[in-house]
Amino acid sequence: MKVFLHKCLRVILILVLSIITGYLLLMGAYSIPTGRMEQHLEASANVFLSEGAYPEVILGYKDSRLDNWTDALMLLTAVYEDGSPAYIASLKNTRPIIDGKSTAECLTSIYADHEQNGIGHYDYKRYWHGYLVLLKPLLYFMRYSSIRYLNMIVQLFLFTWVVAVLSSQKRTKLIFPIFIAWLFMNPVSTILSMQFTAVTVLMLVQLLLFLLLEKRYVDSPFLVVEHFLIAGCMTSYFDLLTFPLVSVGIPLVFWCFLHSRGSVRKNVLFVIGHTAVWGIGYSVMWAGKWVMGSIVLKQNVLMDVVEQAAVRTGSLVREQVISYGDIMYSLWDASNIRIIAFGGVVLAGCLCWGMIHKSLYMKAEFIAVCAIVGTFPFVWYAILKNHSYMHMWFCYRELAVTIFAAAMLGMVSIDFNKLEVRWKKGF
């Protein structure tokens, strides 16, 4: 009983410290002068002039669409200053708006056309906007294009590092599932859009942590619990509700395959328990912003959250009622079917090869893990109906969890060592 209470206290302490630390970091970011940021934003306005709000890197492919609308929102939030002290501004997260114009158009009107009339403001209080902790210092020193370039370096470096570690540990068959999931998410878009960066980077960092600190996680099982708790907190803190399940689903499957619990029941309980822990971190961290905002700002932030939640979980889109079938069709339409086909062909080929040469061994515990985690996106879409339909061109990336789970199940079920022996013997 004492051990259980001690662990509960550790969980509560992590949650409280996460909320306090997140608030203090934002206060620090809001203490940075915005003069140089505005100069760099002014120099970046031409990007939004030429690209618009939702450009497609490869015309006709929705998965290559960039979210310049939200990137402009992030940049405008980063530079806005109304004289409020940092402890207030970090909870209000105000940005300028112009009626009838998108955030990208608002940015170009203010910083390219130097428009001064008709500018209002909007307090976007329901999100943490933790990205500002990094964006504000970066924007102080560089333009938006340079931030994109830095983002490219970071994501490619992390992916390469994961691949290198797997190769050094002789776990090369795990590279394909990571590669196909990453390809499905379209790394070009995740690199060029700051909006898609948080979840992508969090996912890759978690895979690295599991590989580099594997022994510590194995020796201290509760460390895995704390890992997913913190991952949930960080996703809530940095992300603006893009494809958050990627930060739990892919790492969860990855760890289960690295260290199976040995039975179907234990694996199922592990998946359910650690998903719940991630959900606690995600929801409590987010709720911390609402509570702090309501107390410090003396405004009913919770009411705004409830109203938006009703909209995002509803079935009404532009005065039309949508069905679950409509949502899934839109998500399928946004996905790059060629990537799915490529992954399917490679996986099917490997499975057939393994089956022919009697090197295929599917374990029930792995099937159970993939069956459960693979359904996560579909449950998410059923809950956030309006949000998933309206933003299908980036919400489709939740399906990377399903693709990763299927690819992992297939690759892990093949005994490549046996195939290698048979190959050397000439079959």
XYZ file of C-alpha atoms in Angstrom:
427
model
C 0.000 0.000 0.000
C 2.840 2.373 0.868
C 4.517 1.685 -2.476
C 1.269 2.405 -4.320
C 0.726 5.683 -2.430
C 4.341 6.672 -3.082
C 3.859 6.134 -6.809
C 0.608 8.106 -6.796
C 2.382 10.974 -5.061
C 5.123 10.889 -7.704
C 2.500 11.094 -10.442
C 0.787 14.039 -8.744
C 4.148 15.753 -8.194
C 5.076 15.358 -11.882
C 1.739 16.823 -12.956
C 1.988 19.797 -10.595
C 5.613 20.472 -11.513
C 4.779 20.209 -15.218
C 2.049 22.836 -14.931
C 4.196 25.177 -12.837
C 7.261 24.705 -15.038
C 5.209 25.240 -18.187
C 3.810 28.503 -16.823
C 7.224 29.764 -15.693
C 8.800 28.941 -19.066
C 6.068 30.852 -20.868
C 6.523 33.807 -18.526
C 10.216 33.785 -19.402
C 9.442 33.665 -23.120
C 6.997 36.562 -22.799
C 9.706 38.593 -21.049
C 11.811 38.669 -24.233
C 11.524 42.011 -26.086
C 9.571 41.698 -29.340
C 11.287 44.453 -31.344
C 13.739 42.195 -33.168
C 11.069 39.520 -33.524
C 8.881 41.964 -35.437
C 11.799 42.890 -37.693
C 12.341 39.238 -38.536
C 8.609 38.708 -39.033
C 8.495 41.666 -41.395
C 11.326 40.061 -43.372
C 9.336 36.796 -43.413
C 6.047 38.215 -44.697
C 6.977 37.508 -48.315
C 6.785 33.765 -47.591
C 3.097 34.072 -46.763
C 2.527 36.436 -49.678
C 3.885 33.902 -52.130
C 2.576 30.697 -50.539
C -0.781 31.710 -49.055
C -2.511 29.979 -46.162
C -2.610 26.352 -47.322
C -0.071 25.710 -50.104
C 0.537 22.197 -51.395
C 4.198 21.333 -51.861
C 3.157 18.774 -54.485
C 0.070 20.114 -56.212
C -2.897 17.781 -55.901
C -1.533 15.877 -52.892
C -3.377 16.914 -49.749
C -0.851 15.208 -47.504
C 1.730 17.715 -48.777
C -0.399 20.697 -47.715
C 1.310 23.129 -45.353
C -0.521 24.816 -42.508
C 0.681 28.372 -43.032
C -2.596 29.526 -41.468
C -1.560 28.143 -38.092
C 2.114 29.020 -38.562
C 1.020 32.632 -39.095
C -1.086 32.369 -35.928
C 1.951 31.142 -34.000
C 4.158 33.938 -35.337
C 1.575 36.646 -34.675
C 1.107 35.335 -31.135
C 4.878 35.351 -30.627
C 5.334 39.029 -31.547
C 2.156 40.511 -30.080
C 2.639 42.867 -27.169
C -0.012 44.975 -25.469
C 1.858 46.044 -22.363
C 0.455 43.291 -20.148
C 2.910 41.837 -17.615
C 4.399 38.454 -18.533
C 2.349 36.528 -15.972
C -0.830 37.841 -17.639
C 0.290 37.754 -21.279
C 1.472 34.136 -20.990
C -2.070 33.071 -20.105
C -3.915 35.313 -22.574
C -1.821 34.399 -25.647
C -3.182 37.331 -27.615
C -2.669 37.876 -31.344
C -3.790 40.588 -33.775
C -6.734 39.895 -36.086
C -8.404 41.661 -38.998
C -12.054 40.857 -39.719
C -12.568 38.894 -42.895
C -8.910 37.906 -43.238
C -7.096 34.684 -42.439
C -4.123 34.750 -40.088
C -1.766 34.551 -43.091
C -3.520 37.526 -44.729
C -3.494 39.366 -41.415
C 0.256 38.825 -41.121
C 0.968 40.116 -44.615
C -1.383 43.090 -44.171
C 0.400 44.184 -40.999
C 4.002 43.294 -41.800
C 4.134 43.588 -45.619
C 1.511 46.232 -46.394
C 1.949 47.984 -42.993
C -1.801 48.285 -42.576
C -2.848 50.009 -39.346
C -6.625 50.252 -39.630
C -9.152 47.676 -38.526
C -6.732 45.681 -36.393
C -8.292 43.983 -33.403
C -7.035 41.276 -31.093
C -8.013 37.793 -30.013
C -7.113 35.971 -26.785
C -6.441 32.304 -27.580
C -6.517 31.159 -23.967
C -7.599 27.525 -24.176
C -4.231 26.197 -25.418
C -0.902 26.335 -23.608
C 1.020 27.584 -26.682
C 4.144 25.987 -25.265
C 5.804 26.293 -28.672
C 6.361 29.969 -27.785
C 9.066 28.885 -25.342
C 11.154 27.950 -28.393
C 9.627 30.137 -31.092
C 10.123 33.469 -29.359
C 13.903 33.035 -28.833
C 14.293 31.622 -32.352
C 12.346 34.488 -33.905
C 14.506 36.901 -31.946
C 17.542 35.655 -33.868
C 16.215 34.470 -37.237
C 13.495 34.671 -39.854
C 10.705 32.173 -40.475
C 12.563 30.591 -43.414
C 15.591 29.965 -41.207
C 13.360 28.366 -38.574
C 12.042 26.033 -41.271
C 15.603 25.145 -42.216
C 16.498 24.468 -38.586
C 13.399 22.325 -38.260
C 14.567 20.270 -41.229
C 17.965 19.695 -39.625
C 16.416 18.638 -36.304
C 13.886 16.192 -37.752
C 16.292 14.601 -40.238
C 18.932 14.320 -37.532
C 16.548 12.620 -35.108
C 15.280 10.184 -37.731
C 18.820 9.342 -38.848
C 19.874 8.862 -35.233
C 17.016 6.420 -34.602
C 17.973 4.444 -37.712
C 21.666 4.464 -36.744
C 20.959 3.189 -33.218
C 18.681 0.427 -34.507
C 21.385 -0.615 -36.967
C 24.080 -0.627 -34.273
C 21.837 -2.747 -32.020
C 21.158 -5.191 -34.889
C 17.456 -4.371 -34.876
C 17.348 -3.374 -38.517
C 13.967 -4.991 -39.154
C 12.404 -2.293 -36.955
C 13.612 0.434 -39.338
C 10.973 -0.253 -41.994
C 7.913 0.346 -39.719
C 9.395 3.666 -38.547
C 10.304 4.653 -42.099
C 6.889 3.860 -43.590
C 5.021 5.653 -40.779
C 7.299 8.699 -41.118
C 6.857 8.657 -44.899
C 3.075 8.407 -44.514
C 3.125 11.511 -42.304
C 4.945 13.296 -45.147
C 8.217 14.606 -43.661
C 8.279 17.484 -46.160
C 5.126 18.910 -44.596
C 6.166 18.204 -41.005
C 9.450 19.982 -41.703
C 8.032 23.069 -43.406
C 5.107 23.575 -41.020
C 5.896 24.481 -37.418
C 2.357 23.357 -36.605
C 3.305 19.734 -37.309
C 6.692 19.802 -35.592
C 5.839 19.190 -31.940
C 4.229 15.757 -32.200
C 6.700 14.544 -34.850
C 9.720 15.497 -32.752
C 8.197 14.147 -29.535
C 7.588 10.801 -31.219
C 11.158 10.517 -32.552
C 12.691 11.613 -29.244
C 10.702 8.963 -27.377
C 11.935 6.232 -29.703
C 15.486 7.417 -29.090
C 15.016 7.432 -25.328
C 13.708 3.873 -25.365
C 16.716 2.739 -27.389
C 19.416 4.687 -25.553
C 18.081 4.227 -22.018
C 16.583 0.787 -22.528
C 18.298 -0.828 -19.551
C 17.127 1.892 -17.165
C 13.543 1.492 -18.360
C 13.744 -2.284 -17.939
C 15.294 -2.063 -14.477
C 12.751 0.554 -13.326
C 9.326 -0.281 -14.831
C 7.704 2.730 -13.168
C 10.041 4.896 -15.222
C 8.020 3.815 -18.280
C 4.867 5.045 -16.510
C 6.511 8.391 -15.798
C 7.744 8.519 -19.398
C 4.233 8.311 -20.853
C 2.874 10.689 -18.227
C 5.446 13.334 -19.181
C 4.914 12.607 -22.888
C 1.217 13.356 -22.424
C 2.018 16.593 -20.608
C 4.463 17.722 -23.287
C 2.080 16.891 -26.127
C -0.632 18.966 -24.481
C 1.838 21.780 -23.828
C 3.411 22.108 -27.278
C 0.719 20.885 -29.678
C -2.355 22.647 -31.047
C -4.476 19.491 -31.458
C -2.917 18.189 -34.666
C -2.302 14.422 -34.472
C -1.459 13.869 -30.768
C -2.011 10.091 -30.791
C 1.219 9.700 -32.760
C 3.103 10.711 -29.597
C 1.609 7.805 -27.647
C 0.615 5.114 -30.140
C 3.916 4.693 -31.983
C 6.175 4.791 -28.867
C 3.795 2.428 -27.040
C 3.868 -0.201 -29.788
C 7.622 0.270 -30.154
C 8.276 -0.410 -26.466
C 5.897 -3.379 -26.383
C 7.811 -5.006 -29.205
C 11.157 -4.236 -27.583
C 10.004 -5.800 -24.325
C 6.897 -7.944 -24.464
C 5.157 -8.740 -21.208
C 5.051 -12.416 -22.221
C 1.287 -12.996 -22.328
C -1.747 -11.519 -24.048
C -3.306 -10.404 -20.764
C -0.170 -8.645 -19.515
C 0.387 -6.894 -22.839
C -3.220 -5.738 -23.047
C -3.125 -4.397 -19.487
C 0.179 -2.665 -20.230
C -1.252 -0.950 -23.309
C -4.472 0.112 -21.585
C -2.675 1.289 -18.436
C 0.025 3.306 -20.156
C -2.425 4.824 -22.614
C -4.502 5.936 -19.639
C -1.389 7.411 -18.007
C -0.603 9.358 -21.181
C -4.222 10.529 -21.264
C -4.002 11.703 -17.654
C -0.860 13.695 -18.422
C -2.426 15.154 -21.570
C -5.756 16.135 -20.009
C -4.530 17.299 -16.594
C -1.789 19.424 -18.159
C -4.318 21.016 -20.506
C -6.816 21.542 -17.690
C -4.065 23.242 -15.707
C -4.002 26.041 -18.278
C -7.760 26.505 -18.082
C -7.769 26.634 -14.291
C -4.789 28.987 -14.052
C -6.241 31.198 -16.761
C -9.585 31.394 -15.006
C -7.957 32.257 -11.675
C -5.285 34.738 -12.805
C -7.261 36.411 -15.612
C -10.514 36.287 -13.632
C -12.295 35.055 -16.755
C -14.315 31.905 -17.376
C -11.837 30.099 -19.626
C -13.601 26.809 -18.917
C -16.761 28.101 -20.592
C -14.828 28.767 -23.802
C -13.369 25.242 -23.617
C -16.805 23.662 -23.142
C -18.244 25.600 -26.085
C -15.384 24.638 -28.384
C -15.482 21.013 -27.230
C -19.160 20.862 -28.159
C -18.346 22.137 -31.644
C -15.302 19.907 -32.240
C -17.044 16.728 -31.087
C -20.272 17.529 -32.929
C -21.440 16.228 -36.314
C -22.290 19.628 -37.757
C -19.929 21.066 -40.383
C -20.897 24.219 -42.272
C -24.543 23.630 -41.359
C -24.454 20.067 -42.690
C -24.577 16.888 -40.627
C -21.695 14.524 -41.359
C -21.517 10.789 -40.742
C -18.597 8.653 -39.598
C -18.390 7.393 -43.163
C -17.973 10.960 -44.417
C -15.122 11.489 -41.978
C -13.302 8.307 -42.987
C -13.723 9.051 -46.689
C -12.262 12.540 -46.249
C -9.317 11.145 -44.293
C -8.699 8.462 -46.906
C -8.861 11.134 -49.599
C -6.236 13.177 -47.744
C -3.893 10.208 -47.280
C -1.260 9.319 -49.844
C -2.548 5.968 -51.058
C 0.720 5.346 -52.894
C 2.616 5.263 -49.597
C 0.090 2.827 -48.136
C 0.342 0.662 -51.257
C 4.150 0.744 -51.169
C 4.234 -0.264 -47.509
C 1.620 -2.955 -48.092
C 3.481 -4.485 -51.027
C 6.819 -4.563 -49.154
C 5.202 -5.997 -46.016
C 3.173 -8.577 -47.965
C 6.297 -9.617 -49.851
C 8.245 -10.118 -46.628
C 5.383 -12.065 -45.035
C 4.974 -14.325 -48.064
C 8.716 -14.920 -48.169
C 8.710 -15.815 -44.486
C 5.676 -18.075 -44.899
C 7.148 -19.942 -47.867
C 10.377 -20.625 -46.012
C 8.637 -21.411 -42.709
C 10.106 -18.394 -40.933
C 6.865 -16.670 -39.936
C 5.871 -16.669 -36.266
C 2.993 -14.410 -35.212
C 2.622 -14.182 -31.452
C -0.793 -13.636 -29.911
C 0.501 -10.962 -27.513
C 1.847 -8.890 -30.412
C -1.400 -9.275 -32.351
C -3.315 -8.055 -29.284
C -1.089 -4.977 -28.897
C -1.433 -4.005 -32.553
C -5.166 -4.688 -32.611
C -5.758 -2.354 -29.662
C -3.355 0.462 -30.533
C -4.243 0.245 -34.224
C -7.830 1.239 -33.402
C -6.808 4.399 -31.528
C -7.167 6.735 -34.538
C -10.623 5.395 -35.400
C -11.860 6.000 -31.859
C -10.321 9.490 -31.969
C -12.145 10.278 -35.214
C -15.423 9.025 -33.755
C -15.056 11.409 -30.797
C -13.661 14.492 -32.553
C -15.964 14.310 -35.558
C -16.085 17.971 -36.572
C -12.377 18.518 -35.955
C -11.315 15.424 -37.883
C -13.485 16.296 -40.892
C -12.593 19.984 -40.988
C -8.861 19.291 -40.686
C -8.691 15.959 -42.503
C -5.521 17.001 -44.372
C -3.479 16.839 -41.164
C -5.707 14.692 -38.922
C -5.140 11.809 -41.340
C -1.662 11.504 -39.787
C -3.208 9.799 -36.756
C -3.461 6.767 -39.066
C 0.337 6.563 -38.947
C -0.244 4.765 -35.628
C -2.258 2.038 -37.375
C 0.254 1.738 -40.212
C 3.164 1.540 -37.776
C 1.425 -1.122 -35.682
C 0.658 -3.254 -38.754
C 4.198 -2.890 -40.106
C 5.744 -3.717 -36.725
C 3.585 -6.823 -36.360
C 4.588 -8.017 -39.806
C 8.319 -7.354 -39.504
C 8.678 -8.725 -35.978
C 6.818 -11.904 -36.951
C 9.478 -12.797 -39.521
C 12.562 -14.671 -38.331
C 15.129 -12.980 -40.545
C 17.980 -14.886 -38.881
C 16.477 -18.175 -40.030
C 15.939 -16.746 -43.494
C 19.572 -15.656 -43.583
C 20.742 -19.169 -42.695
C 18.547 -20.676 -45.402
C 19.809 -18.067 -47.867
C 23.417 -19.006 -47.168
C 22.546 -22.668 -47.619
C 20.877 -21.847 -50.915
C 17.422 -22.597 -49.538
